[in-house]
Coordinates of C-alpha atoms in Angstrom, one line a residue:
M1 CA -50.6 22.1 13.1
K2 CA -54.2 23.1 13.7
A3 CA -55.3 21.0 10.6
G4 CA -53.5 17.9 11.9
L5 CA -55.0 18.3 15.3
L6 CA -58.5 18.5 13.8
V7 CA -58.0 15.5 11.6
A8 CA -56.6 13.5 14.5
A9 CA -59.4 14.6 16.9
G10 CA -62.2 13.9 14.4
S11 CA -60.8 10.5 13.5
T12 CA -60.5 9.6 17.2
V13 CA -64.1 10.7 17.9
M14 CA -65.4 8.7 15.0
L15 CA -63.5 5.6 16.1
L16 CA -64.5 5.8 19.8
S17 CA -68.1 6.6 18.9
S18 CA -68.3 3.7 16.5
L19 CA -67.0 1.4 19.3
G20 CA -69.7 2.8 21.5
I21 CA -72.3 1.9 18.9
V22 CA -71.0 -1.6 18.8
Y23 CA -71.0 -1.8 22.6
G24 CA -74.6 -0.4 22.6
F25 CA -75.8 -3.4 20.6
D26 CA -74.7 -5.6 23.5
G27 CA -77.5 -4.7 25.9
H28 CA -76.7 -0.9 26.2
A29 CA -79.0 0.5 23.6
W30 CA -79.0 4.0 25.3
M31 CA -75.4 4.5 24.0
T32 CA -76.3 4.1 20.3
Y33 CA -78.1 7.4 19.9
P34 CA -75.5 9.8 21.3
C35 CA -72.6 7.8 19.7
T36 CA -74.3 8.0 16.3
A37 CA -74.5 11.7 16.7
L38 CA -70.9 11.9 17.7
V39 CA -69.8 10.0 14.6
G40 CA -71.3 12.8 12.5
V41 CA -69.6 15.4 14.6
G42 CA -66.2 13.6 14.4
F43 CA -66.6 13.3 10.6
R44 CA -67.3 17.1 10.2
V45 CA -64.3 18.0 12.4
R46 CA -62.1 15.6 10.4
Q47 CA -63.3 17.1 7.1
R48 CA -62.7 20.6 8.3
G49 CA -59.1 19.6 9.3
R50 CA -58.5 18.1 5.9
Q51 CA -59.8 21.3 4.2
L52 CA -57.5 23.4 6.3
A53 CA -54.6 21.1 5.3
S54 CA -55.4 21.4 1.6
A55 CA -55.7 25.2 1.9
G56 CA -52.0 25.3 2.1
N57 CA -51.7 23.7 -1.3
V58 CA -53.9 26.1 -3.3
T59 CA -52.7 28.8 -5.6
E60 CA -54.1 32.3 -5.2
L61 CA -53.8 34.6 -8.2
A62 CA -54.0 38.4 -7.8
D63 CA -53.8 38.8 -11.6
S64 CA -54.5 36.4 -14.5
A65 CA -50.9 37.0 -15.7
D66 CA -49.5 35.6 -12.5
L67 CA -50.3 32.0 -13.5
V68 CA -47.3 29.7 -13.6
V69 CA -48.2 26.6 -15.6
P70 CA -46.8 23.3 -14.3
Q71 CA -44.0 21.9 -16.3
E72 CA -45.0 18.3 -15.6
P73 CA -48.0 16.6 -17.3
F74 CA -51.3 17.3 -15.5
I75 CA -55.0 16.7 -15.9
L76 CA -57.3 19.8 -16.0
Y77 CA -60.7 19.3 -14.3
L78 CA -63.3 21.7 -15.6
R79 CA -66.9 22.0 -14.3
G80 CA -69.7 24.5 -13.5
F81 CA -69.4 25.6 -9.9
E82 CA -73.0 24.4 -9.3
V83 CA -71.6 20.9 -9.5
D84 CA -69.3 21.3 -6.4
P85 CA -72.0 20.9 -3.7
R86 CA -73.2 17.7 -5.3
T87 CA -69.8 16.1 -5.8
R88 CA -68.9 17.1 -2.2
D89 CA -71.3 14.5 -0.9
T90 CA -69.5 11.4 0.5
V91 CA -69.9 7.9 -1.0
P92 CA -70.4 5.1 1.5
H93 CA -67.8 2.3 1.4
G94 CA -69.6 -0.5 3.2
P95 CA -69.5 -1.6 6.9
L96 CA -66.0 -0.4 7.5
T97 CA -67.4 3.2 7.4
V98 CA -69.4 2.5 10.5
L99 CA -66.2 1.6 12.3
G100 CA -64.7 5.0 11.8
M101 CA -63.0 4.5 8.5
P102 CA -63.0 7.8 6.5
K103 CA -65.5 8.5 3.8
L104 CA -64.5 10.2 0.5
S105 CA -66.5 12.5 -1.7
E106 CA -67.3 11.7 -5.3
E107 CA -64.8 14.3 -6.5
E108 CA -62.1 12.7 -4.3
L109 CA -62.8 9.3 -5.8
L110 CA -62.7 10.8 -9.3
V111 CA -59.4 12.5 -8.5
R112 CA -57.9 9.4 -6.9
A113 CA -58.5 7.4 -10.0
L114 CA -57.2 10.1 -12.4
S115 CA -54.2 10.8 -10.3
E116 CA -52.8 7.4 -11.3
V117 CA -52.3 9.0 -14.7
A118 CA -51.3 12.6 -13.7
P119 CA -52.0 15.2 -11.0
V120 CA -55.4 16.9 -11.3
I121 CA -55.8 20.7 -11.2
A122 CA -59.0 22.7 -11.1
I123 CA -60.0 26.4 -11.1
G124 CA -61.6 27.1 -7.7
D125 CA -64.9 28.7 -7.0
P126 CA -64.1 32.3 -6.0
T127 CA -66.8 32.1 -3.3
D128 CA -65.0 29.2 -1.5
R129 CA -63.9 30.0 2.1
L130 CA -62.0 26.7 2.2
P131 CA -61.1 24.6 -0.8
Q132 CA -63.2 21.5 -1.7
L133 CA -61.4 18.2 -1.2
G134 CA -60.2 16.6 -4.4
A135 CA -58.4 18.4 -7.2
Q136 CA -55.7 21.0 -6.4
R137 CA -57.3 24.4 -6.7
V138 CA -56.2 27.6 -8.5
Y139 CA -58.2 30.6 -7.3
Y140 CA -58.8 33.9 -9.2
R141 CA -61.2 35.9 -7.1
R142 CA -61.5 39.1 -9.1
R143 CA -64.5 39.8 -11.2
G144 CA -64.4 40.1 -15.0
S145 CA -63.1 37.8 -17.7
G146 CA -59.6 37.3 -16.3
W147 CA -60.5 33.7 -15.5
K148 CA -60.8 33.0 -19.2
R149 CA -57.1 33.7 -19.7
I150 CA -56.3 31.3 -16.9
A151 CA -58.6 28.6 -18.2
G152 CA -57.3 29.1 -21.7
E153 CA -53.7 28.8 -20.6
L154 CA -54.4 25.6 -18.6
I155 CA -56.4 24.1 -21.4
H156 CA -53.6 24.8 -23.8
T157 CA -51.0 23.1 -21.6
A158 CA -53.0 20.3 -20.0
S159 CA -52.1 16.7 -21.1
L160 CA -55.7 15.6 -20.5
V161 CA -59.0 17.4 -19.8
V162 CA -61.9 16.2 -17.7
I163 CA -65.0 18.3 -18.1
T164 CA -68.5 17.8 -16.6
T165 CA -71.8 18.2 -18.3
G166 CA -73.8 21.4 -17.7
D167 CA -75.4 24.4 -19.5
S168 CA -73.8 27.5 -18.0
G169 CA -72.2 30.2 -20.2
G170 CA -68.8 29.7 -18.7
L171 CA -68.9 25.9 -19.4
D172 CA -69.9 26.6 -23.0
W173 CA -66.9 28.8 -23.4
E174 CA -64.6 26.1 -21.9
Y175 CA -66.1 23.5 -24.3
A176 CA -65.4 25.6 -27.3
H177 CA -61.8 26.2 -26.3
V178 CA -61.2 22.6 -25.3
Q179 CA -62.3 21.4 -28.8
A180 CA -60.2 24.1 -30.5
D181 CA -57.0 23.2 -28.5
L182 CA -57.2 19.5 -27.7
P183 CA -57.6 16.3 -29.6
L184 CA -60.8 14.6 -28.6
E185 CA -59.0 11.4 -27.5
R186 CA -57.5 13.4 -24.6
L187 CA -61.0 14.6 -23.5
L188 CA -63.3 12.9 -20.9
I189 CA -66.8 14.2 -20.3
V190 CA -68.2 13.3 -16.9
V191 CA -72.0 13.0 -16.7
C192 CA -73.0 14.7 -13.4
G193 CA -76.7 14.0 -13.3
D194 CA -79.4 11.6 -14.5
G195 CA -80.6 10.7 -17.9
H196 CA -82.8 13.8 -18.3
H197 CA -79.8 16.0 -17.5
Y198 CA -77.5 14.2 -20.0
E199 CA -80.1 14.1 -22.8
R200 CA -80.7 17.8 -22.4
F201 CA -76.9 18.4 -22.5
R202 CA -76.5 16.2 -25.6
L203 CA -79.3 17.9 -27.5
R204 CA -77.9 21.3 -26.5
A205 CA -74.5 20.3 -27.8
R206 CA -76.0 19.3 -31.1
M207 CA -77.9 22.6 -31.4
R208 CA -74.7 24.5 -30.7
G209 CA -72.6 22.3 -33.0
Q210 CA -70.1 21.4 -30.3
F211 CA -69.2 18.0 -31.6
P212 CA -69.5 18.3 -35.4
R213 CA -67.7 15.1 -36.2
S214 CA -70.0 12.7 -34.3
E215 CA -73.1 13.2 -32.2
L216 CA -72.9 12.1 -28.6
P217 CA -74.5 8.7 -27.8
E218 CA -77.9 8.5 -26.3
W219 CA -78.5 7.7 -22.6
P220 CA -79.2 4.0 -22.0
T221 CA -82.6 3.6 -20.4
V222 CA -81.2 0.9 -18.1
L223 CA -79.0 3.5 -16.4
S224 CA -82.1 5.3 -15.1
L225 CA -82.7 2.3 -12.8
Y226 CA -79.5 2.7 -10.8
D227 CA -78.7 4.7 -7.8
R228 CA -78.8 8.5 -7.1
R229 CA -75.1 9.3 -7.3
T230 CA -74.1 12.6 -9.0
I231 CA -71.4 11.0 -11.3
R232 CA -73.1 8.2 -13.2
A233 CA -71.3 7.9 -16.5
A234 CA -68.5 9.3 -18.7
V235 CA -68.1 9.9 -22.4
R236 CA -64.7 9.1 -23.9
F237 CA -63.5 9.5 -27.5
D238 CA -61.3 7.1 -29.5
T239 CA -58.5 8.3 -31.8
A240 CA -61.0 8.8 -34.7
G241 CA -63.1 11.1 -32.5
T242 CA -66.0 8.6 -32.1
P243 CA -67.6 9.0 -28.7
S244 CA -68.8 6.1 -26.4
L245 CA -70.7 6.3 -23.2
E246 CA -69.2 4.3 -20.3
P247 CA -71.5 3.6 -17.3
L248 CA -69.9 4.2 -13.9
V249 CA -72.5 2.7 -11.5
F250 CA -72.5 -1.1 -12.1
Q251 CA -69.4 -2.1 -10.0
K252 CA -70.0 -3.1 -6.4
G253 CA -67.5 -3.3 -3.5
W254 CA -67.0 -3.2 0.2
S255 CA -63.7 -1.3 0.4
H256 CA -62.5 2.2 -0.5
R257 CA -62.2 1.0 -4.1
S258 CA -65.8 1.9 -4.5
A259 CA -68.1 1.4 -7.5
L260 CA -67.2 4.8 -8.9
E261 CA -63.4 4.4 -8.5
T262 CA -63.4 0.8 -9.7
S263 CA -65.4 1.6 -12.8
L264 CA -63.2 4.6 -13.6
R265 CA -60.1 2.4 -13.5
R266 CA -61.6 -0.4 -15.6
R267 CA -63.5 1.6 -18.2
I268 CA -61.4 4.8 -18.5
I269 CA -58.0 4.9 -16.9
D270 CA -56.7 1.6 -18.3
R271 CA -57.9 2.4 -21.8
W272 CA -56.3 5.9 -21.6
R273 CA -53.0 4.3 -20.7
S274 CA -53.1 1.8 -23.6
E275 CA -54.3 4.3 -26.2
L276 CA -51.9 7.1 -25.1
A277 CA -48.9 4.9 -25.0
E278 CA -46.8 7.6 -26.7
G279 CA -46.9 9.6 -23.5
L280 CA -48.8 12.4 -21.9
T281 CA -46.7 15.4 -23.0
R282 CA -48.4 17.5 -25.6
P283 CA -46.2 18.6 -28.5
S284 CA -45.2 22.3 -28.6
G285 CA -45.8 24.6 -31.5
S286 CA -48.9 25.7 -33.3
T287 CA -50.7 22.3 -33.4
W288 CA -53.1 23.4 -30.8
P289 CA -53.2 27.2 -30.9
C290 CA -54.2 28.9 -27.6
H291 CA -57.1 31.4 -28.0
F292 CA -57.4 34.2 -25.5
D293 CA -59.7 36.5 -27.4
D294 CA -63.0 36.9 -25.7
V295 CA -66.0 36.2 -27.9
A296 CA -68.3 39.2 -28.1
D297 CA -71.2 38.8 -25.7
D298 CA -74.3 39.7 -27.7
S299 CA -76.7 39.0 -24.9
P300 CA -78.8 42.0 -23.8
S301 CA -77.8 43.9 -20.6
P302 CA -80.3 44.4 -17.8
L303 CA -81.8 47.7 -17.0
S304 CA -80.2 49.8 -14.3
V305 CA -81.7 51.1 -11.1
Q306 CA -80.7 53.4 -8.3
P307 CA -81.6 51.8 -5.0
P308 CA -81.6 53.8 -1.8
D309 CA -78.4 53.5 0.3
P310 CA -78.9 54.7 3.9
R311 CA -75.1 54.3 4.6
S312 CA -74.0 56.7 1.9
D313 CA -75.3 59.7 -0.1
A314 CA -73.5 58.6 -3.2
V315 CA -75.6 58.0 -6.4
T316 CA -74.9 54.5 -7.7
R317 CA -76.7 52.8 -10.5
V318 CA -76.7 49.0 -10.4
P319 CA -78.3 46.3 -12.7
A320 CA -82.0 45.9 -12.2
A321 CA -81.8 42.5 -10.5
V322 CA -82.6 41.2 -7.1
R323 CA -81.6 37.9 -5.6
G324 CA -83.9 35.9 -3.3
F325 CA -83.9 32.7 -1.3
D326 CA -85.2 30.7 -4.3
G327 CA -83.9 32.6 -7.3
K328 CA -83.2 35.9 -9.0
V329 CA -85.4 38.4 -10.8
T330 CA -83.8 40.5 -13.6
A331 CA -85.5 43.3 -15.6
Y332 CA -84.5 43.8 -19.2
E333 CA -85.7 46.3 -21.8
D334 CA -88.3 44.0 -23.2
R335 CA -88.9 41.4 -20.5
V336 CA -88.5 40.2 -17.0
E337 CA -86.7 36.9 -16.2
I338 CA -86.8 34.7 -13.1
A339 CA -84.0 32.2 -12.7
Y340 CA -84.7 29.6 -10.1
S341 CA -82.0 28.4 -7.7
G342 CA -81.6 27.2 -4.1
K343 CA -82.1 23.9 -2.5
E344 CA -85.9 24.5 -2.0
K345 CA -86.8 25.4 -5.6
G346 CA -88.9 22.3 -6.0
P347 CA -89.2 19.8 -8.9
L348 CA -91.2 22.0 -11.3
R349 CA -88.8 24.9 -10.8
A350 CA -85.8 22.6 -11.3
A351 CA -87.3 21.3 -14.5
L352 CA -87.9 24.8 -15.9
G353 CA -84.7 26.5 -14.7
S354 CA -86.0 29.9 -15.6
R355 CA -89.1 31.8 -17.0
S356 CA -89.2 34.8 -19.3
Y357 CA -92.1 37.4 -19.1
P358 CA -92.6 40.0 -21.9
Y359 CA -94.0 43.1 -20.3
A360 CA -97.1 42.8 -22.4
S361 CA -97.8 39.4 -20.8
L362 CA -97.9 41.0 -17.3
A363 CA -100.7 42.8 -15.6
G364 CA -98.6 44.2 -12.7
V365 CA -96.1 43.5 -10.1
E366 CA -96.8 43.1 -6.3
L367 CA -94.2 43.7 -3.6
D368 CA -94.8 42.4 -0.1
L369 CA -92.4 43.9 2.4
A370 CA -94.8 43.8 5.4
S371 CA -94.5 40.1 6.0
P372 CA -91.9 38.6 8.4
I373 CA -88.4 38.0 7.2
G374 CA -88.3 35.0 4.9
Q375 CA -91.9 35.6 3.7
Q376 CA -91.3 38.9 2.0
S377 CA -91.8 38.5 -1.8
L378 CA -91.9 40.0 -5.2
H379 CA -94.8 38.6 -7.3
L380 CA -95.4 39.0 -11.1
V381 CA -99.1 39.1 -12.0
V382 CA -99.6 37.4 -15.3
R383 CA -102.3 38.3 -17.7
E384 CA -105.0 35.7 -18.3
G385 CA -104.1 33.5 -21.3
A386 CA -100.5 34.7 -21.5
D387 CA -99.0 31.6 -19.8
L388 CA -99.7 28.3 -21.6
L389 CA -98.2 26.4 -18.7
K390 CA -100.9 27.5 -16.3
P391 CA -103.8 25.2 -17.3
S392 CA -101.6 22.1 -16.8
V393 CA -100.3 23.0 -13.3
A394 CA -102.4 22.0 -10.3
P395 CA -103.0 23.2 -7.6
A396 CA -103.1 26.8 -8.6
T397 CA -100.8 27.8 -5.8
E398 CA -98.0 25.8 -7.5
W399 CA -98.3 27.9 -10.6
E400 CA -98.5 31.1 -8.5
N401 CA -95.2 30.2 -6.8
L402 CA -93.5 30.1 -10.1
N403 CA -94.0 33.8 -10.4
T404 CA -92.9 34.7 -6.9
L405 CA -89.5 35.4 -5.5
L406 CA -88.8 35.3 -1.7
I407 CA -86.7 38.4 -0.9
K408 CA -83.5 38.1 1.2
P409 CA -83.0 40.4 4.2
G410 CA -81.0 43.5 3.2
T411 CA -82.3 43.6 -0.4
Q412 CA -85.6 45.3 0.2
G413 CA -84.4 48.6 -1.2
Q414 CA -83.1 46.9 -4.3
A415 CA -86.4 45.0 -4.6
E416 CA -88.4 48.2 -4.4
A417 CA -86.3 49.8 -7.2
V418 CA -86.6 46.8 -9.4
A419 CA -90.4 46.5 -8.9
E420 CA -90.8 50.2 -9.8
Q421 CA -88.8 49.7 -13.0
I422 CA -90.9 46.7 -13.9
S423 CA -94.1 48.5 -13.2
E424 CA -93.1 51.4 -15.5
H425 CA -92.4 49.1 -18.4
I426 CA -95.7 47.2 -17.8
N427 CA -97.6 50.5 -18.0
A428 CA -95.7 51.5 -21.1
A429 CA -96.7 48.2 -22.7
I430 CA -100.3 48.8 -21.8
T431 CA -100.3 52.4 -23.1
H432 CA -98.4 51.6 -26.3
P433 CA -99.0 47.9 -27.0
Q434 CA -97.7 48.3 -30.6
T435 CA -94.2 48.7 -29.3
Q436 CA -94.3 45.2 -27.8
T437 CA -96.1 43.3 -30.6
H438 CA -95.7 45.4 -33.8
A439 CA -93.9 42.7 -35.7
G440 CA -93.9 39.7 -33.5
P441 CA -96.1 37.0 -32.1
P442 CA -98.4 37.5 -29.1
A443 CA -96.8 38.2 -25.8
L444 CA -96.5 34.8 -24.1
V445 CA -94.6 33.6 -21.1
R446 CA -91.7 31.3 -22.0
S447 CA -91.0 28.5 -19.5
G448 CA -87.4 27.2 -19.6
T449 CA -85.0 27.3 -22.5
P450 CA -84.5 24.8 -25.4
P451 CA -83.8 22.0 -25.7
Y452 CA -86.7 20.6 -23.7
V453 CA -86.4 16.9 -22.8
A454 CA -88.8 14.5 -21.0
E455 CA -88.2 10.8 -20.2
G456 CA -90.7 8.2 -21.4
T457 CA -91.1 4.6 -20.4
H458 CA -89.2 3.4 -23.5
G459 CA -87.3 6.4 -24.7
W460 CA -87.1 10.2 -24.8
A461 CA -89.1 13.1 -26.2
S462 CA -87.4 16.4 -27.0
F463 CA -88.2 19.8 -28.5
D464 CA -85.5 22.2 -29.9
G465 CA -87.9 25.0 -30.8
E466 CA -88.4 23.8 -34.4
A467 CA -89.4 20.1 -34.2
V468 CA -90.5 17.4 -31.7
K469 CA -88.3 14.3 -31.7
L470 CA -89.4 11.0 -30.3
S471 CA -86.6 8.5 -29.7
F472 CA -87.6 4.9 -28.8
G473 CA -85.2 2.4 -27.2
S474 CA -84.7 -1.3 -27.5
T475 CA -87.4 -2.0 -24.9
A476 CA -90.2 -0.2 -26.8
P477 CA -93.1 -2.1 -28.4
P478 CA -92.1 -3.8 -31.7
A479 CA -93.8 -1.2 -33.9
K480 CA -91.6 1.6 -32.4
R481 CA -88.5 -0.3 -31.2
S482 CA -85.2 1.5 -31.8
R483 CA -86.9 4.2 -34.0
T484 CA -86.4 7.9 -34.0
H485 CA -89.2 10.1 -35.2
T486 CA -89.1 13.9 -35.9
I487 CA -92.2 16.0 -36.4
P488 CA -91.8 19.7 -37.5
V489 CA -93.9 22.3 -35.8
A490 CA -95.5 23.1 -39.1
D491 CA -97.0 19.6 -39.1
I492 CA -98.4 19.7 -35.6
A493 CA -102.0 20.7 -34.8
E494 CA -101.8 20.1 -31.0
V495 CA -100.1 18.1 -28.3
T496 CA -101.8 16.2 -25.5
Y497 CA -100.5 15.0 -22.2
Q498 CA -102.5 12.9 -19.8
Y499 CA -101.0 12.4 -16.3
G500 CA -101.7 9.5 -14.0
L501 CA -100.0 7.9 -11.1
V502 CA -100.0 4.6 -12.9
K503 CA -100.2 5.5 -16.6
S504 CA -99.3 8.7 -18.4
A505 CA -99.3 9.4 -22.1
F506 CA -98.0 12.1 -24.5
R507 CA -99.3 12.4 -28.1
V508 CA -98.6 14.7 -31.0
L509 CA -101.7 15.3 -33.1
R510 CA -100.8 16.1 -36.7
R511 CA -102.7 18.5 -38.9
G512 CA -105.7 16.8 -40.5
R513 CA -105.7 14.0 -38.0
S514 CA -108.6 13.8 -35.5
G515 CA -108.2 12.7 -32.0
S516 CA -111.1 10.2 -32.3
S517 CA -109.1 8.0 -34.8
L518 CA -105.9 7.7 -32.8
P519 CA -104.3 4.2 -32.8
D520 CA -103.3 2.4 -29.7
L521 CA -100.4 4.0 -27.9
K522 CA -98.3 0.9 -28.4
E523 CA -98.6 1.3 -32.2
D524 CA -98.7 5.1 -32.4
I525 CA -95.2 6.4 -33.4
D526 CA -96.5 10.0 -32.6
G527 CA -97.2 9.0 -29.0
M528 CA -95.2 7.9 -26.0
A529 CA -95.9 6.3 -22.6
C530 CA -94.5 8.6 -19.9
L531 CA -92.6 8.0 -16.7
P532 CA -94.2 9.8 -13.7
A533 CA -91.7 12.7 -14.2
R534 CA -94.6 15.1 -14.5
E535 CA -92.6 18.3 -14.3
Q536 CA -90.4 17.4 -17.4
W537 CA -93.5 16.8 -19.5
L538 CA -95.2 20.0 -18.4
A539 CA -92.3 22.1 -19.5
L540 CA -92.0 20.2 -22.8
V541 CA -95.8 20.5 -23.6
A542 CA -95.9 24.2 -22.6
A543 CA -92.9 25.0 -24.9
I544 CA -94.5 23.2 -27.8
R545 CA -97.8 25.0 -27.3
T546 CA -96.1 28.3 -27.1
A547 CA -94.3 27.6 -30.4
L548 CA -97.6 26.5 -32.0
A549 CA -99.3 29.8 -30.9
E550 CA -96.4 31.8 -32.4
A551 CA -96.6 29.7 -35.7
D552 CA -100.3 30.3 -36.0
F553 CA -99.8 34.1 -35.6
Q554 CA -97.3 34.1 -38.4
D555 CA -99.6 32.1 -40.7
R556 CA -102.4 34.7 -40.3

């Protein structure tokens, strides 16, 4: 009842406010400003009502064994939870939206198109207070690996699986089980990001051997010219397992059948129907065995700390990690990691994702709890020469911000305990440096994780930790057109990157090749003209230089 009233009230406010805007154009301009604000208020009220209405259709599971799998064919929608805020944004549908017509989110448009084949089910984010509009949610809010049994059961019984691109550990697990339990022609990969995001996902999939039969297609350069939607393309597979990338941004329209929805129908849904003419029901038996066994997690565990708790005298040890407004700092036995997050993380932090600091690369840790709330920080002091990203970043404050975490209120005690633990390990590294570098390369800060990808004017440059790969598209100069060039680290003497607002260039200098005899960039297959995506190139160059420094250490 309450949900219906909110939907009706919001729609009414939107309609009346839109009429007020139209009336304001007829010589009553003062009405346009408040009516425009009221359209937004009405939209939010309507969305809240729709969420409350959809909350009655979700499934809450107290235990993973409580899952009841639908008997009818259904489509399973898998994604990293970090995608939800981006697919929650509404897509404009032309001038009818201004007149109070409802707007739909990208997930709703995706689900509307897929629902023509079968109902869509998704595992809900356990932190949701209200379900996101779109797929029907199944919630399991307990911690632990119980969600894997739920996901495995749904993967095993789904007729079709739609999964987004991403690089989280949970998504990697889902990809592995989808490929083990499902024929590839029943899989659709939705690209939730730009070309840089997709190329990094594609190279990461190749490094992990996720698609052994056929490598995922490269990102067309022309797609980078189109709008800023989250969902831009999809990868589908034919019956032979060959992938093809289908753009979802070219169609235009004025109605609710928007570009995304129309493209999905024409490029995906209709072909699915024709190729899966035998039906959506998956055969029973052992054709696609269901795997529930958890893969052993060999990743190191963080250190533990005992923060002060004024509310209790109990002694509780917790992981040595502290969350802030812009990320999370975690202390391990051999290093400190900063994982960047939050809306205000900035382009450079977004390109890096995370940074790893061996204790021998740090000179100390500074904790500022005297500043006002919102400015309190934990700062890692890096030794001179230990961060090969620093010389390329200007101004210096931008580099300093990479090593700083803004502490949230209520976590000051945890931050003090983590800073003390980090300081102890830094002092141990200074006192006994052989324990940090006895059999390994010099202690250098690592920025980001492989693969590293940067977009050029006519292609892509990437680095997987072992070799630099330059891929040139069909628009490149004739000497490099449609060529792919791989250069192992052992053959590289240095890399250069020159940034300019109009012209930027990246070059790989081979051993025995002097910089004074370099050919023109249009003819040099070891060089690439760069788009002004400075942050991507800084991360790539720093990773290559770090690998070169480690290789030089091993050659000595």
